[in-house]
Amino acid sequence: MNLTSIDWIIMLLYFVFVLGIGFALKRFMKTSKDYLQAGRSLPAWICGLAFISANLGAQEVIGMGASGAKYGIVTSQFYWIGAIPAMVFVGVFMMPFYYGSKARSVPEFLRLRFDEKTRAWNACSFAFMTVFSSGISMYAMARLIQILHVFDKPLAELHLPLDWSFHIAIVLSAVIVLCYIFLGGLTSAIYNEVLQFFLIVAGFAPLVWVGLKNVGGWHGLRAALPAAYMHSWRGMASSHTNPLGVDWFGLVAGLGFVLSFGYWCTDFLVIQTAMATDSEESARRVPLIAAVPKMFFPFLVILPGLIAIATPAVTRHVMAHVAPVGMTASAAASSSSLEVSQGLIPPKVDPVTGKIMLDTHGQPILDYDLAIPNMLLFYFPTGILGLGLTALLASFMSGMAGNVTAFNTVWTFDIYQSYIHKNGTDAHYLKMGRWTTVVGILISMGTAYVVLGFNNIMDTLQLVFSIVNAPLFATFLLGMFWKRTTGHAAFTGLVGGTLAAILHHGLTVPVDTATGIHGGWIHVVHVYPSAMALNFYQAIFAFTINLVLTVVISLMTKPRPEEELVGLVYSMTPKPVEHHMAWYARPTVIAVVLLAMGIALNIVFR
């Protein structure tokens, strides 16, 4: 791929601006609260855009495009069922608890509601999840740089293997994110996430317009794809009659309830952004502000995946001549991309060996994660290509930075200060927060290589959520709405639910998938129609086990005195006052409007 000076200048300006924000904010990072909590002083609209951008990382932008290509428009349910209701719930019900309790993190809130051991378990599991998610973003960045062949020329001149491109990209991306988070902390991450939000919109909107025009508009897209790809609900009566491989119960209960609410209501990655605002009223508005653009993001990130699959054969022929896109030279020589590709989706290539990866039947595995990168490279001309690639780089920065800052806070406050060094000075904890950034980045680099075994980022991400977030949501749900829930029960249920998810993964596997990191590493008891089906039902299983254990043990143990639960349980917490607001500005009114819009979109694309 030949990038011109204009493309390079656009990307270089972005990097300069990102690092500049970090340097500009460094002088304001005087306390641990400034560095790890943004001083709790930012306005709602800034945090609202950052709230959605923190979730709009490479794993979502590239992963949703990949899922669009793999599963079709049913992927939109990750937004309309899997996000909007939960974002409304966290804004209306959850934020008063988080912000009002003055907790610095989600694990610290668990300590206030339950006990120290529940906090410790959640802090450790969340720390693992954040660095794993950060590694996914890093992997996506490295794959993007690899398919652009950015380092091929210097590597050739140094007589080094071209396959080193992937490893160099890992190191380079880690250094860039490390610099601006190390300098400006959470404030730097939030302001950069706002910038990244606008870059992503500006970069992907033209891509959708050009790609849709190329395939003959919406009618051309419908004609080019199987009917099942163009509906979000049709075929959901059975897991075998829709591309996602999930029935309606798995979709609604697994994604729409457990995974969705488990992520948006308990994941400190997004919660920390809302908690950085200047008041509880602003904190409640943050998820509701973010829900508006979130509702329409399927048209920006999922539609390109559909267009990539629908690209006519003549376009694939042209693509074969511009190859290797997503393929190494050795892989291209051993197999024609025209024969094994589908639309603009090439076969998955092992970046270490340079060979095409095969499934259990010996067939090439399609690299769906390259749907959006290949769309950008194929459709965008000079200048616009630079903007589109910068949008992808921005999505990477957004996701990785959000995870690293969340890891910083949880490690410093919930692990280091609580169990390792309890009586340190604030300056000491500020220093610890900075150096935790370095550790988090290094661990993320290692986890990036684990993701190589998956051919869809979203499959990987939902797997992690089903193990960590799904059981945690049961703990939060009971803790918030049932004052009888005890600390011993919460801890036992949380551990039991997590272990149940791991056991489920070890005993089940998706169809046509080798056992190991995909599942079945203990013994194959059940085979699911798809990886997503495994993830959804694993989440339901983990949630249910946690719920049952917590209820049973709560009835067998002594609850806390009611006066200690004020502000921590819904029935014993003063309700937020809204009468001083205009009716259209009240969170409950906005919530009803958002839910109605979500229902309308489901009806239109059913």
Coordinates of C-alpha atoms in Angstrom, one line a residue:
M1 CA 0.0 0.0 0.0
N2 CA 1.5 3.3 -1.1
L3 CA 0.8 6.0 1.5
T4 CA 1.6 9.5 0.2
S5 CA 3.1 12.4 2.2
I6 CA -0.3 13.8 2.8
D7 CA -1.4 10.6 4.5
W8 CA 1.7 10.5 6.7
I9 CA 1.3 14.2 7.6
I10 CA -2.3 13.6 8.8
M11 CA -1.3 10.7 11.0
L12 CA 1.8 12.5 12.3
L13 CA -0.3 15.6 13.3
Y14 CA -2.6 13.3 15.2
F15 CA 0.3 11.7 17.2
V16 CA 1.8 15.2 17.9
F17 CA -1.6 16.4 19.1
V18 CA -2.1 13.3 21.3
L19 CA 1.3 13.6 22.9
G20 CA 0.8 17.4 23.2
I21 CA -2.3 16.9 25.4
G22 CA -0.3 14.7 27.7
F23 CA 2.6 17.3 28.0
A24 CA 0.1 20.2 28.5
L25 CA -1.7 18.4 31.3
K26 CA 1.3 17.1 33.1
R27 CA 1.7 20.3 35.2
F28 CA -1.8 19.9 36.6
M29 CA -1.2 16.4 37.9
K30 CA -0.3 17.4 41.5
T31 CA -2.2 14.7 43.5
S32 CA -3.3 11.1 43.1
K33 CA -6.9 12.4 42.7
D34 CA -5.8 14.6 39.8
Y35 CA -3.9 11.8 38.1
L36 CA -6.3 8.8 38.8
Q37 CA -9.7 10.5 39.0
A38 CA -9.3 13.7 36.9
G39 CA -9.9 15.7 40.0
R40 CA -13.7 14.9 39.7
S41 CA -14.0 18.3 37.9
L42 CA -15.0 17.7 34.3
P43 CA -18.3 18.8 32.6
A44 CA -20.9 16.2 31.6
W45 CA -20.7 16.6 27.9
I46 CA -16.9 16.0 27.9
C47 CA -17.3 12.9 30.0
G48 CA -20.3 11.8 27.9
L49 CA -18.3 11.7 24.7
A50 CA -15.4 10.1 26.5
F51 CA -17.8 7.6 28.0
I52 CA -18.7 6.3 24.6
S53 CA -15.2 6.7 23.2
A54 CA -13.6 4.7 26.0
N55 CA -15.8 1.8 24.8
L56 CA -15.2 2.7 21.1
G57 CA -11.7 1.1 21.0
A58 CA -10.1 -0.9 18.3
Q59 CA -11.8 -4.0 19.7
E60 CA -15.2 -2.4 19.0
V61 CA -14.4 -0.6 15.7
I62 CA -12.6 -3.4 14.1
G63 CA -14.4 -6.1 16.1
M64 CA -17.9 -4.8 15.2
G65 CA -16.9 -4.5 11.5
A66 CA -15.6 -8.1 11.7
S67 CA -18.8 -9.3 13.3
G68 CA -20.9 -7.5 10.7
A69 CA -19.0 -9.4 8.0
K70 CA -19.3 -12.7 9.9
Y71 CA -22.8 -12.5 11.3
G72 CA -24.7 -9.7 9.4
I73 CA -26.9 -6.9 10.7
V74 CA -27.9 -9.0 13.8
T75 CA -24.6 -7.6 15.2
S76 CA -26.5 -4.3 15.7
Q77 CA -28.0 -6.0 18.8
F78 CA -24.8 -5.4 20.6
Y79 CA -25.9 -1.8 20.5
W80 CA -29.8 -1.8 20.5
I81 CA -30.2 -4.6 23.1
G82 CA -26.6 -5.0 24.3
A83 CA -26.0 -1.3 25.3
I84 CA -28.8 1.2 25.2
P85 CA -31.0 -0.3 28.0
A86 CA -28.0 -0.9 30.3
M87 CA -26.7 2.7 29.6
V88 CA -30.1 4.0 30.6
F89 CA -30.1 1.9 33.7
V90 CA -26.7 3.0 34.9
G91 CA -27.5 6.6 34.3
V92 CA -30.9 6.5 36.1
F93 CA -30.2 4.0 38.9
M94 CA -26.5 3.2 39.3
M95 CA -24.7 6.6 39.2
P96 CA -26.3 7.9 42.4
F97 CA -24.8 4.9 44.2
Y98 CA -21.3 5.2 42.7
Y99 CA -21.0 9.0 42.9
G100 CA -22.9 9.5 46.2
S101 CA -20.8 6.8 48.0
K102 CA -17.6 8.8 47.1
A103 CA -16.0 5.5 46.1
R104 CA -12.9 5.9 44.0
S105 CA -13.5 2.7 42.0
V106 CA -16.0 -0.1 41.5
P107 CA -14.1 -2.5 43.8
E108 CA -14.1 0.1 46.5
F109 CA -17.9 0.4 46.2
L110 CA -18.0 -3.4 46.7
R111 CA -16.1 -2.9 49.9
L112 CA -18.5 -0.3 51.2
R113 CA -21.5 -2.5 50.3
F114 CA -20.1 -5.9 51.3
D115 CA -16.6 -6.4 52.7
E116 CA -12.9 -6.4 52.0
K117 CA -12.6 -9.8 50.5
T118 CA -15.3 -9.1 47.8
R119 CA -13.4 -6.0 46.9
A120 CA -10.1 -7.9 46.6
W121 CA -11.5 -10.6 44.3
N122 CA -13.1 -8.0 42.0
A123 CA -10.0 -5.8 42.0
C124 CA -7.8 -8.7 40.9
S125 CA -10.2 -10.1 38.3
F126 CA -10.8 -6.6 36.9
A127 CA -7.1 -5.9 36.7
F128 CA -6.7 -9.1 34.6
M129 CA -9.5 -8.1 32.3
T130 CA -8.3 -4.6 31.7
V131 CA -4.8 -5.6 30.6
F132 CA -6.3 -8.4 28.5
S133 CA -8.6 -5.9 26.8
S134 CA -5.7 -3.5 26.3
G135 CA -3.8 -6.4 24.7
I136 CA -6.6 -6.9 22.3
S137 CA -6.4 -3.2 21.2
M138 CA -2.6 -3.5 20.9
Y139 CA -3.0 -6.6 18.7
A140 CA -5.5 -4.8 16.5
M141 CA -3.0 -1.9 16.1
A142 CA -0.2 -4.2 15.2
R143 CA -2.2 -6.1 12.6
L144 CA -3.2 -2.8 11.0
I145 CA 0.4 -1.7 10.7
Q146 CA 1.3 -5.1 9.4
I147 CA -1.2 -5.2 6.6
L148 CA 0.0 -1.7 5.6
H149 CA 3.5 -3.0 5.2
V150 CA 4.7 0.2 6.9
F151 CA 8.0 -1.3 8.1
D152 CA 8.7 -3.6 5.1
K153 CA 11.2 -1.2 3.4
P154 CA 13.4 -0.4 6.4
L155 CA 13.4 -4.1 7.4
A156 CA 14.4 -5.1 3.9
E157 CA 17.2 -2.6 3.9
L158 CA 18.5 -4.0 7.3
H159 CA 18.2 -7.6 5.9
L160 CA 15.7 -8.4 8.7
P161 CA 12.7 -10.7 8.3
L162 CA 9.5 -8.9 7.2
D163 CA 7.5 -10.8 9.7
W164 CA 9.2 -8.6 12.4
S165 CA 6.7 -5.9 11.4
F166 CA 4.1 -7.2 13.8
H167 CA 6.5 -7.2 16.8
I168 CA 7.8 -3.7 16.0
A169 CA 4.2 -2.4 15.8
I170 CA 3.5 -3.9 19.3
V171 CA 6.4 -2.0 20.8
L172 CA 5.8 1.3 18.9
S173 CA 2.1 1.4 19.8
A174 CA 2.9 0.6 23.5
V175 CA 5.4 3.5 23.7
I176 CA 2.9 6.1 22.3
V177 CA 0.1 5.2 24.7
L178 CA 2.6 5.0 27.6
C179 CA 3.8 8.5 27.0
Y180 CA 0.6 10.4 27.1
I181 CA -1.0 8.4 29.9
F182 CA 2.2 8.6 32.0
L183 CA 2.2 12.3 31.7
G184 CA -1.5 13.3 32.0
G185 CA -3.3 10.4 33.6
L186 CA -7.1 10.0 33.4
T187 CA -7.6 13.7 32.3
S188 CA -5.3 13.2 29.4
A189 CA -7.1 10.0 28.4
I190 CA -10.6 11.7 28.6
Y191 CA -9.6 14.7 26.5
N192 CA -7.9 12.4 24.0
E193 CA -11.0 10.2 23.9
V194 CA -13.1 13.2 22.9
L195 CA -10.7 14.0 20.1
Q196 CA -10.8 10.3 19.1
F197 CA -14.6 10.3 19.0
F198 CA -14.7 13.0 16.4
L199 CA -11.9 11.5 14.4
I200 CA -13.7 8.1 14.3
V201 CA -16.9 9.8 13.0
A202 CA -15.0 11.9 10.5
G203 CA -13.0 8.9 9.2
F204 CA -15.8 6.3 9.0
A205 CA -18.8 8.3 7.7
P206 CA -17.2 8.8 4.2
L207 CA -16.2 5.1 4.2
V208 CA -19.9 4.1 4.6
W209 CA -21.1 6.5 2.0
V210 CA -18.5 5.5 -0.6
G211 CA -18.8 1.8 0.1
L212 CA -22.6 1.8 0.0
K213 CA -22.6 3.7 -3.3
N214 CA -20.1 1.1 -4.8
V215 CA -22.4 -1.8 -4.0
G216 CA -25.5 -0.1 -5.4
G217 CA -26.9 1.5 -2.3
W218 CA -29.1 -0.2 0.3
H219 CA -31.0 -2.2 -2.3
G220 CA -27.8 -3.4 -3.9
L221 CA -26.5 -4.5 -0.5
R222 CA -29.7 -6.4 0.2
A223 CA -29.5 -8.1 -3.2
A224 CA -25.8 -9.1 -2.8
L225 CA -26.2 -10.7 0.7
P226 CA -28.2 -13.7 2.0
A227 CA -31.5 -12.6 3.4
A228 CA -30.5 -13.7 6.9
Y229 CA -27.7 -11.1 6.9
M230 CA -30.1 -8.2 6.6
H231 CA -32.4 -8.9 9.6
S232 CA -31.8 -8.5 13.3
W233 CA -34.6 -10.8 14.6
R234 CA -35.6 -13.0 11.7
G235 CA -34.5 -16.6 12.3
M236 CA -34.0 -16.2 16.0
A237 CA -36.4 -19.0 16.8
S238 CA -33.5 -21.4 16.5
S239 CA -29.7 -21.1 16.7
H240 CA -29.4 -22.9 13.4
T241 CA -31.5 -20.4 11.4
N242 CA -29.4 -17.2 11.8
P243 CA -25.8 -16.3 11.1
L244 CA -25.0 -15.5 14.8
G245 CA -25.8 -19.1 15.8
V246 CA -27.9 -18.0 18.8
D247 CA -31.6 -18.3 19.6
W248 CA -33.7 -15.5 20.9
F249 CA -33.3 -16.5 24.6
G250 CA -29.5 -16.6 24.3
L251 CA -29.6 -13.2 22.7
V252 CA -32.0 -11.5 25.1
A253 CA -30.9 -13.1 28.3
G254 CA -27.2 -13.6 27.5
L255 CA -26.4 -10.4 25.6
G256 CA -29.3 -8.1 26.4
F257 CA -29.4 -8.7 30.1
V258 CA -26.3 -10.4 31.7
L259 CA -23.4 -9.3 29.4
S260 CA -24.9 -5.9 28.6
F261 CA -25.8 -4.8 32.2
G262 CA -22.7 -6.6 33.5
Y263 CA -20.5 -4.5 31.3
W264 CA -22.1 -1.1 31.4
C265 CA -23.1 -1.2 35.1
T266 CA -20.0 -2.7 36.7
D267 CA -17.0 -2.2 34.4
F268 CA -14.8 0.5 35.9
L269 CA -13.4 1.2 32.4
V270 CA -16.5 3.2 31.5
I271 CA -17.7 4.0 35.1
Q272 CA -14.5 6.0 35.8
T273 CA -15.4 8.4 33.1
A274 CA -18.8 9.3 34.5
M275 CA -17.3 9.5 38.0
A276 CA -14.8 12.2 36.8
T277 CA -17.6 14.7 36.5
D278 CA -18.1 17.7 38.8
S279 CA -21.5 16.6 40.4
E280 CA -23.8 13.6 40.8
E281 CA -26.3 15.3 38.5
S282 CA -23.7 15.5 35.8
A283 CA -22.6 11.9 36.4
R284 CA -26.2 10.7 35.8
R285 CA -26.3 12.6 32.5
V286 CA -23.1 11.1 31.2
P287 CA -24.4 7.6 30.1
L288 CA -27.5 9.2 28.7
I289 CA -25.5 11.6 26.6
A290 CA -23.4 8.8 25.4
A291 CA -26.4 6.6 24.5
V292 CA -27.5 9.0 21.7
P293 CA -24.5 8.5 19.4
K294 CA -24.2 4.9 20.6
M295 CA -27.6 4.1 19.1
F296 CA -26.5 5.1 15.6
F297 CA -23.0 3.6 15.6
P298 CA -24.1 0.4 13.9
F299 CA -24.4 2.4 10.7
L300 CA -20.8 3.6 11.2
V301 CA -18.9 0.4 12.2
I302 CA -21.1 -2.6 11.3
L303 CA -22.2 -1.5 7.9
P304 CA -18.7 -1.5 6.5
G305 CA -18.4 -5.2 7.4
L306 CA -21.5 -6.0 5.4
I307 CA -20.2 -3.9 2.5
A308 CA -16.9 -5.7 2.6
I309 CA -18.6 -9.1 2.2
A310 CA -20.9 -7.8 -0.5
T311 CA -18.1 -6.4 -2.6
P312 CA -18.6 -7.8 -6.2
A313 CA -16.3 -10.5 -7.6
V314 CA -14.8 -8.0 -10.0
T315 CA -13.6 -5.9 -7.1
R316 CA -12.1 -9.0 -5.4
H317 CA -10.2 -9.5 -8.7
V318 CA -8.8 -6.0 -8.4
M319 CA -8.0 -6.6 -4.8
A320 CA -6.0 -9.7 -5.7
H321 CA -3.7 -7.5 -7.9
V322 CA -3.2 -5.0 -5.1
A323 CA -2.4 -7.8 -2.7
P324 CA -0.9 -8.7 -0.3
V325 CA -3.6 -7.0 1.8
G326 CA -3.6 -8.9 5.1
M327 CA -1.3 -11.5 3.6
T328 CA 2.5 -12.0 3.7
A329 CA 4.4 -12.6 0.6
S330 CA 4.9 -16.3 1.4
A331 CA 1.2 -16.8 2.0
A332 CA 0.3 -15.0 -1.2
A333 CA 2.7 -17.1 -3.1
S334 CA 1.3 -20.4 -1.7
S335 CA -2.4 -19.5 -2.2
S336 CA -4.3 -17.1 -4.3
S337 CA -6.3 -14.5 -2.2
L338 CA -8.9 -14.6 -5.0
E339 CA -9.6 -18.3 -4.3
V340 CA -9.9 -18.2 -0.5
S341 CA -11.1 -14.6 0.2
Q342 CA -14.7 -13.6 0.5
G343 CA -15.3 -10.1 -0.8
L344 CA -12.6 -8.0 0.8
I345 CA -12.0 -10.5 3.6
P346 CA -8.7 -12.3 3.1
P347 CA -7.6 -15.6 4.9
K348 CA -6.1 -15.3 8.3
V349 CA -2.3 -15.4 8.3
D350 CA -0.1 -16.3 11.2
P351 CA 2.1 -13.2 11.6
V352 CA 4.9 -15.4 13.0
T353 CA 5.1 -18.2 10.4
G354 CA 3.5 -16.2 7.5
K355 CA 1.3 -19.2 6.6
I356 CA -2.5 -19.3 6.1
M357 CA -4.3 -20.6 9.2
L358 CA -6.7 -23.5 8.7
D359 CA -9.7 -24.8 10.6
T360 CA -10.3 -28.4 11.8
H361 CA -11.5 -29.3 8.3
G362 CA -8.4 -27.9 6.6
Q363 CA -10.2 -24.9 5.2
P364 CA -8.7 -21.4 5.3
I365 CA -9.9 -19.3 8.2
L366 CA -11.2 -15.9 7.1
D367 CA -9.6 -12.9 8.9
Y368 CA -12.8 -10.9 9.6
D369 CA -10.8 -8.4 11.6
L370 CA -9.5 -7.0 8.4
A371 CA -12.9 -6.1 7.0
I372 CA -12.6 -2.4 7.9
P373 CA -8.9 -2.0 7.3
N374 CA -9.3 -3.4 3.8
M375 CA -12.4 -1.2 3.2
L376 CA -10.3 1.8 4.0
L377 CA -7.4 0.7 1.8
F378 CA -9.5 -0.2 -1.1
Y379 CA -12.0 2.7 -1.3
F380 CA -10.1 5.7 0.1
P381 CA -7.9 8.0 -2.1
T382 CA -4.9 9.9 -0.9
G383 CA -5.6 12.3 2.0
I384 CA -8.9 10.6 2.8
L385 CA -7.0 7.4 3.4
G386 CA -4.8 9.2 5.9
L387 CA -7.9 10.4 7.7
G388 CA -9.4 6.9 7.7
L389 CA -6.3 5.3 9.0
T390 CA -6.0 8.0 11.7
A391 CA -9.5 7.1 12.8
L392 CA -8.4 3.5 13.2
L393 CA -5.4 4.6 15.1
A394 CA -7.6 6.8 17.3
S395 CA -9.9 3.9 18.1
F396 CA -6.8 1.9 19.2
M397 CA -5.6 4.7 21.4
S398 CA -9.0 5.2 22.9
G399 CA -9.6 1.6 24.0
M400 CA -6.1 0.9 25.2
A401 CA -5.8 4.2 27.2
G402 CA -9.1 3.6 28.9
N403 CA -8.1 0.2 30.0
V404 CA -4.7 1.3 31.2
T405 CA -6.1 4.2 33.3
A406 CA -8.7 1.9 34.9
F407 CA -5.9 -0.6 35.7
N408 CA -3.9 2.3 37.3
T409 CA -6.7 3.3 39.6
V410 CA -7.7 -0.2 40.7
W411 CA -4.1 -1.3 41.3
T412 CA -3.1 1.8 43.2
F413 CA -6.2 2.3 45.4
D414 CA -7.7 -1.2 45.7
I415 CA -4.7 -3.4 45.7
Y416 CA -1.5 -1.5 46.5
Q417 CA -2.9 1.0 49.1
S418 CA -5.2 -1.5 50.6
Y419 CA -2.9 -4.5 51.1
I420 CA 0.7 -3.6 50.3
H421 CA 1.4 0.0 51.5
K422 CA -1.5 1.4 53.5
N423 CA 0.0 4.5 55.1
G424 CA 1.9 6.1 52.2
T425 CA 1.8 9.8 51.3
D426 CA -0.3 11.1 48.4
A427 CA 2.9 11.8 46.5
H428 CA 3.9 8.2 46.9
Y429 CA 0.5 7.0 45.5
L430 CA 0.8 9.5 42.6
K431 CA 4.2 8.0 41.8
M432 CA 2.8 4.5 42.0
G433 CA 0.0 5.4 39.6
R434 CA 2.5 6.6 37.1
W435 CA 4.7 3.5 37.2
T436 CA 1.7 1.2 37.2
T437 CA 1.1 2.6 33.7
V438 CA 4.4 1.1 32.6
V439 CA 3.6 -2.3 34.2
G440 CA 0.1 -2.3 32.6
I441 CA 1.5 -1.6 29.2
L442 CA 4.1 -4.4 29.5
I443 CA 1.5 -7.0 30.5
S444 CA -0.8 -5.8 27.6
M445 CA 2.1 -6.5 25.2
G446 CA 2.1 -10.1 26.4
T447 CA -1.6 -10.6 26.1
A448 CA -1.6 -9.2 22.5
Y449 CA 0.0 -12.4 21.4
V450 CA -2.7 -14.6 23.0
V451 CA -5.3 -13.0 20.7
L452 CA -3.6 -14.5 17.7
G453 CA -5.6 -17.7 18.1
F454 CA -9.0 -15.9 17.5
N455 CA -10.4 -14.8 14.2
N456 CA -12.8 -12.3 15.6
I457 CA -11.9 -9.7 18.2
M458 CA -15.5 -9.5 19.5
D459 CA -15.7 -13.2 20.1
T460 CA -12.6 -12.9 22.3
L461 CA -13.9 -9.8 24.2
Q462 CA -17.3 -11.3 24.9
L463 CA -15.6 -14.4 26.2
V464 CA -13.6 -12.4 28.8
F465 CA -16.8 -10.5 29.8
S466 CA -18.7 -13.7 30.3
I467 CA -16.1 -14.8 32.8
V468 CA -15.5 -11.5 34.7
N469 CA -18.5 -9.2 34.2
A470 CA -21.4 -11.7 34.1
P471 CA -21.1 -13.1 37.6
L472 CA -20.3 -9.6 38.9
F473 CA -23.6 -8.3 37.7
A474 CA -25.5 -10.8 39.9
T475 CA -23.6 -9.5 42.9
F476 CA -24.4 -5.9 42.1
L477 CA -28.1 -6.7 41.3
L478 CA -28.7 -8.4 44.6
G479 CA -26.6 -6.0 46.6
M480 CA -28.4 -2.9 45.3
F481 CA -32.0 -4.2 45.5
W482 CA -31.9 -6.8 48.4
K483 CA -30.7 -5.4 51.7
R484 CA -30.5 -9.0 53.1
T485 CA -27.5 -9.8 50.8
T486 CA -24.4 -10.4 53.0
G487 CA -20.7 -10.0 52.4
H488 CA -19.9 -13.7 52.8
A489 CA -22.6 -14.6 50.3
A490 CA -21.5 -12.0 47.8
F491 CA -17.9 -13.2 47.9
T492 CA -18.8 -16.9 47.6
G493 CA -21.3 -16.2 44.8
L494 CA -18.7 -14.1 42.9
V495 CA -16.0 -16.7 43.2
G496 CA -18.4 -19.5 42.4
G497 CA -19.9 -17.7 39.3
T498 CA -16.4 -17.0 38.0
L499 CA -15.2 -20.6 38.4
A500 CA -18.5 -21.8 36.9
A501 CA -17.8 -19.8 33.8
I502 CA -14.2 -21.2 33.5
L503 CA -15.6 -24.7 34.0
H504 CA -18.2 -24.1 31.3
H505 CA -15.5 -22.9 28.9
G506 CA -13.4 -26.0 29.6
L507 CA -16.3 -28.4 28.9
T508 CA -17.8 -26.7 25.7
V509 CA -16.5 -25.6 22.4
P510 CA -17.9 -23.8 19.3
V511 CA -18.5 -26.0 16.2
D512 CA -15.6 -26.6 13.8
T513 CA -13.1 -25.2 16.3
A514 CA -10.1 -26.9 17.8
T515 CA -10.1 -27.4 21.5
G516 CA -7.8 -25.1 23.6
I517 CA -8.2 -21.4 24.0
H518 CA -11.6 -21.5 22.2
G519 CA -12.9 -24.0 24.8
G520 CA -13.1 -27.7 25.5
W521 CA -9.7 -27.8 27.2
I522 CA -11.0 -30.1 29.9
H523 CA -13.3 -32.4 27.9
V524 CA -15.9 -31.6 25.2
V525 CA -19.4 -32.2 26.7
H526 CA -21.4 -29.8 24.4
V527 CA -20.7 -28.2 21.1
Y528 CA -22.3 -24.7 20.4
P529 CA -23.3 -23.5 16.9
S530 CA -21.0 -20.5 17.2
A531 CA -18.5 -18.8 19.5
M532 CA -21.0 -16.1 20.4
A533 CA -23.5 -18.8 21.4
L534 CA -20.9 -20.2 23.8
N535 CA -20.2 -16.7 25.2
F536 CA -23.9 -15.8 25.7
Y537 CA -24.9 -19.1 27.4
Q538 CA -21.6 -19.0 29.5
A539 CA -22.7 -15.6 30.8
I540 CA -26.2 -16.9 31.7
F541 CA -24.6 -19.9 33.4
A542 CA -22.2 -17.8 35.5
F543 CA -24.8 -15.3 36.4
T544 CA -27.3 -17.9 37.5
I545 CA -24.7 -19.8 39.6
N546 CA -23.7 -16.6 41.3
L547 CA -27.3 -15.6 41.9
V548 CA -28.3 -18.9 43.5
L549 CA -25.2 -19.2 45.7
T550 CA -25.6 -15.6 46.9
V551 CA -29.3 -15.9 47.8
V552 CA -28.8 -19.3 49.6
I553 CA -25.8 -18.2 51.6
S554 CA -27.3 -14.8 52.4
L555 CA -30.3 -16.6 54.1
M556 CA -27.8 -18.6 56.1
T557 CA -25.6 -15.6 57.3
K558 CA -26.2 -12.5 59.3
P559 CA -26.9 -9.3 57.4
R560 CA -25.4 -5.9 58.1
P561 CA -27.4 -3.4 60.2
E562 CA -29.7 -1.3 58.1
E563 CA -28.2 2.0 59.2
E564 CA -24.9 0.9 57.5
L565 CA -26.6 0.4 54.2
V566 CA -28.0 3.9 53.7
G567 CA -26.8 5.2 50.3
L568 CA -25.8 1.6 49.2
V569 CA -29.2 -0.1 48.8
Y570 CA -31.9 1.3 46.6
S571 CA -34.7 1.1 49.1
M572 CA -32.6 2.9 51.7
T573 CA -31.2 5.7 49.6
P574 CA -32.8 9.1 49.0
K575 CA -33.9 9.4 45.4
P576 CA -32.2 12.0 43.2
V577 CA -34.2 15.3 43.1
E578 CA -35.3 16.3 39.5
H579 CA -38.1 18.8 40.1
H580 CA -35.8 21.8 39.7
M581 CA -34.9 20.7 36.1
A582 CA -36.9 21.4 33.0
W583 CA -39.0 18.4 32.1
Y584 CA -37.0 17.6 29.0
A585 CA -33.7 17.7 30.9
R586 CA -34.8 15.1 33.5
P587 CA -32.8 11.8 33.3
T588 CA -36.0 9.7 33.6
V589 CA -37.6 11.6 30.6
I590 CA -34.5 11.2 28.5
A591 CA -34.3 7.5 29.4
V592 CA -37.9 6.9 28.2
V593 CA -37.1 8.6 24.9
L594 CA -34.0 6.6 24.4
L595 CA -35.7 3.3 25.1
A596 CA -38.5 4.2 22.6
M597 CA -35.9 5.0 19.9
G598 CA -34.2 1.7 20.6
I599 CA -37.5 -0.2 20.2
A600 CA -38.2 1.7 16.9
L601 CA -34.8 0.7 15.4
N602 CA -35.5 -3.0 16.4
I603 CA -38.9 -2.8 14.6
V604 CA -37.5 -1.2 11.5
F605 CA -34.6 -3.7 11.1
R606 CA -36.4 -6.8 12.5

